[in-house]
């Protein structure tokens, strides 16, 4: 069974998360043959709940792909990392 890990790249107001396999290859969304969009970029809004809702709307289909192909735990871990970044930016 393949082993997958998360790799994140952060700036003060953004975070991107990639899923890597054991050869460090970035995984793609094979449904649309494109990179997974697991990124949040602060746009200056002032409401955490609003930011989290917009994030879900933006990455919804990629997050579903992750859940279906890598498991609920991986999707949950990604969402937790993104939400933590939003909370950090707004504190």
PDB file of C-alpha atoms in Angstrom:
ATOM      1  CA  UNK A   1       0.000   0.000   0.000  1.00  0.00           C
ATOM      2  CA  UNK A   2       1.257   3.438  -0.901  1.00  0.00           C
ATOM      3  CA  UNK A   3       2.234   5.894   1.781  1.00  0.00           C
ATOM      4  CA  UNK A   4       1.239   9.539   1.308  1.00  0.00           C
ATOM      5  CA  UNK A   5       2.357  12.603   3.227  1.00  0.00           C
ATOM      6  CA  UNK A   6       1.418  16.245   3.290  1.00  0.00           C
ATOM      7  CA  UNK A   7       3.839  19.022   2.450  1.00  0.00           C
ATOM      8  CA  UNK A   8       2.922  22.624   3.073  1.00  0.00           C
ATOM      9  CA  UNK A   9       4.414  25.865   1.883  1.00  0.00           C
ATOM     10  CA  UNK A  10       3.478  28.951   3.895  1.00  0.00           C
ATOM     11  CA  UNK A  11       3.855  32.685   3.733  1.00  0.00           C
ATOM     12  CA  UNK A  12       2.476  35.093   6.356  1.00  0.00           C
ATOM     13  CA  UNK A  13      -0.900  35.219   4.555  1.00  0.00           C
ATOM     14  CA  UNK A  14      -1.101  32.048   2.462  1.00  0.00           C
ATOM     15  CA  UNK A  15      -0.673  28.284   2.596  1.00  0.00           C
ATOM     16  CA  UNK A  16      -0.510  25.631  -0.088  1.00  0.00           C
ATOM     17  CA  UNK A  17      -0.641  21.926   0.711  1.00  0.00           C
ATOM     18  CA  UNK A  18       0.537  19.138  -1.585  1.00  0.00           C
ATOM     19  CA  UNK A  19       0.089  15.393  -1.211  1.00  0.00           C
ATOM     20  CA  UNK A  20       3.324  13.500  -1.871  1.00  0.00           C
ATOM     21  CA  UNK A  21       3.829   9.798  -2.481  1.00  0.00           C
ATOM     22  CA  UNK A  22       6.843   7.820  -1.276  1.00  0.00           C
ATOM     23  CA  UNK A  23       8.913   9.070  -4.248  1.00  0.00           C
ATOM     24  CA  UNK A  24       8.051  12.698  -3.354  1.00  0.00           C
ATOM     25  CA  UNK A  25       5.888  13.076  -6.462  1.00  0.00           C
ATOM     26  CA  UNK A  26       3.092  15.595  -6.090  1.00  0.00           C
ATOM     27  CA  UNK A  27      -0.284  13.956  -6.576  1.00  0.00           C
ATOM     28  CA  UNK A  28      -2.739  15.314  -9.140  1.00  0.00           C
ATOM     29  CA  UNK A  29      -6.503  15.390  -9.273  1.00  0.00           C
ATOM     30  CA  UNK A  30      -6.937  12.646 -11.872  1.00  0.00           C
ATOM     31  CA  UNK A  31     -10.596  13.576 -12.281  1.00  0.00           C
ATOM     32  CA  UNK A  32      -9.598  16.736 -14.127  1.00  0.00           C
ATOM     33  CA  UNK A  33      -5.906  15.899 -14.733  1.00  0.00           C
ATOM     34  CA  UNK A  34      -4.718  19.001 -12.911  1.00  0.00           C
ATOM     35  CA  UNK A  35      -2.955  20.019  -9.733  1.00  0.00           C
ATOM     36  CA  UNK A  36      -4.967  19.729  -6.558  1.00  0.00           C
ATOM     37  CA  UNK A  37      -6.124  23.174  -5.460  1.00  0.00           C
ATOM     38  CA  UNK A  38      -5.415  23.016  -1.735  1.00  0.00           C
ATOM     39  CA  UNK A  39      -4.486  26.652  -1.225  1.00  0.00           C
ATOM     40  CA  UNK A  40      -5.742  29.524   0.898  1.00  0.00           C
ATOM     41  CA  UNK A  41      -4.647  33.105   0.253  1.00  0.00           C
ATOM     42  CA  UNK A  42      -5.716  35.922   2.530  1.00  0.00           C
ATOM     43  CA  UNK A  43      -7.653  38.519   0.557  1.00  0.00           C
ATOM     44  CA  UNK A  44      -8.010  41.062   3.341  1.00  0.00           C
ATOM     45  CA  UNK A  45     -11.435  39.999   4.563  1.00  0.00           C
ATOM     46  CA  UNK A  46     -12.055  40.465   8.261  1.00  0.00           C
ATOM     47  CA  UNK A  47     -14.176  37.458   9.161  1.00  0.00           C
ATOM     48  CA  UNK A  48     -12.779  33.990   9.959  1.00  0.00           C
ATOM     49  CA  UNK A  49     -16.057  32.187   9.355  1.00  0.00           C
ATOM     50  CA  UNK A  50     -16.460  33.946   6.006  1.00  0.00           C
ATOM     51  CA  UNK A  51     -12.898  33.042   5.003  1.00  0.00           C
ATOM     52  CA  UNK A  52     -13.423  29.390   5.968  1.00  0.00           C
ATOM     53  CA  UNK A  53     -16.678  29.232   4.000  1.00  0.00           C
ATOM     54  CA  UNK A  54     -15.041  30.788   0.918  1.00  0.00           C
ATOM     55  CA  UNK A  55     -12.172  28.317   1.239  1.00  0.00           C
ATOM     56  CA  UNK A  56     -14.567  25.359   1.286  1.00  0.00           C
ATOM     57  CA  UNK A  57     -16.365  26.703  -1.778  1.00  0.00           C
ATOM     58  CA  UNK A  58     -13.059  27.113  -3.643  1.00  0.00           C
ATOM     59  CA  UNK A  59     -11.538  23.714  -2.847  1.00  0.00           C
ATOM     60  CA  UNK A  60     -14.722  21.641  -2.455  1.00  0.00           C
ATOM     61  CA  UNK A  61     -14.238  19.332  -5.456  1.00  0.00           C
ATOM     62  CA  UNK A  62     -10.535  18.805  -4.811  1.00  0.00           C
ATOM     63  CA  UNK A  63     -11.257  18.045  -1.158  1.00  0.00           C
ATOM     64  CA  UNK A  64     -13.875  15.480  -2.234  1.00  0.00           C
ATOM     65  CA  UNK A  65     -11.286  13.930  -4.556  1.00  0.00           C
ATOM     66  CA  UNK A  66      -8.816  13.692  -1.673  1.00  0.00           C
ATOM     67  CA  UNK A  67     -11.409  12.106   0.581  1.00  0.00           C
ATOM     68  CA  UNK A  68     -12.391   9.529  -2.059  1.00  0.00           C
ATOM     69  CA  UNK A  69      -8.817   8.651  -3.057  1.00  0.00           C
ATOM     70  CA  UNK A  70      -6.696   9.201   0.053  1.00  0.00           C
ATOM     71  CA  UNK A  71      -9.233   8.857   2.823  1.00  0.00           C
ATOM     72  CA  UNK A  72     -11.265  10.930   5.204  1.00  0.00           C
ATOM     73  CA  UNK A  73      -8.308  11.364   7.565  1.00  0.00           C
ATOM     74  CA  UNK A  74      -6.141  12.951   4.853  1.00  0.00           C
ATOM     75  CA  UNK A  75      -8.934  15.324   3.825  1.00  0.00           C
ATOM     76  CA  UNK A  76      -9.515  16.214   7.470  1.00  0.00           C
ATOM     77  CA  UNK A  77      -5.811  16.851   8.052  1.00  0.00           C
ATOM     78  CA  UNK A  78      -5.687  19.176   5.045  1.00  0.00           C
ATOM     79  CA  UNK A  79      -8.744  21.086   6.178  1.00  0.00           C
ATOM     80  CA  UNK A  80      -7.335  21.382   9.708  1.00  0.00           C
ATOM     81  CA  UNK A  81      -4.034  22.796   8.397  1.00  0.00           C
ATOM     82  CA  UNK A  82      -5.865  25.338   6.239  1.00  0.00           C
ATOM     83  CA  UNK A  83      -8.217  26.343   9.064  1.00  0.00           C
ATOM     84  CA  UNK A  84      -5.279  26.681  11.469  1.00  0.00           C
ATOM     85  CA  UNK A  85      -3.585  29.047   9.038  1.00  0.00           C
ATOM     86  CA  UNK A  86      -6.730  31.162   8.793  1.00  0.00           C
ATOM     87  CA  UNK A  87      -6.989  31.273  12.593  1.00  0.00           C
ATOM     88  CA  UNK A  88      -3.320  32.276  12.859  1.00  0.00           C
ATOM     89  CA  UNK A  89      -3.668  35.098  10.342  1.00  0.00           C
ATOM     90  CA  UNK A  90      -6.686  36.505  12.167  1.00  0.00           C
ATOM     91  CA  UNK A  91      -5.183  36.370  15.670  1.00  0.00           C
TER      92      UNK A  91
END
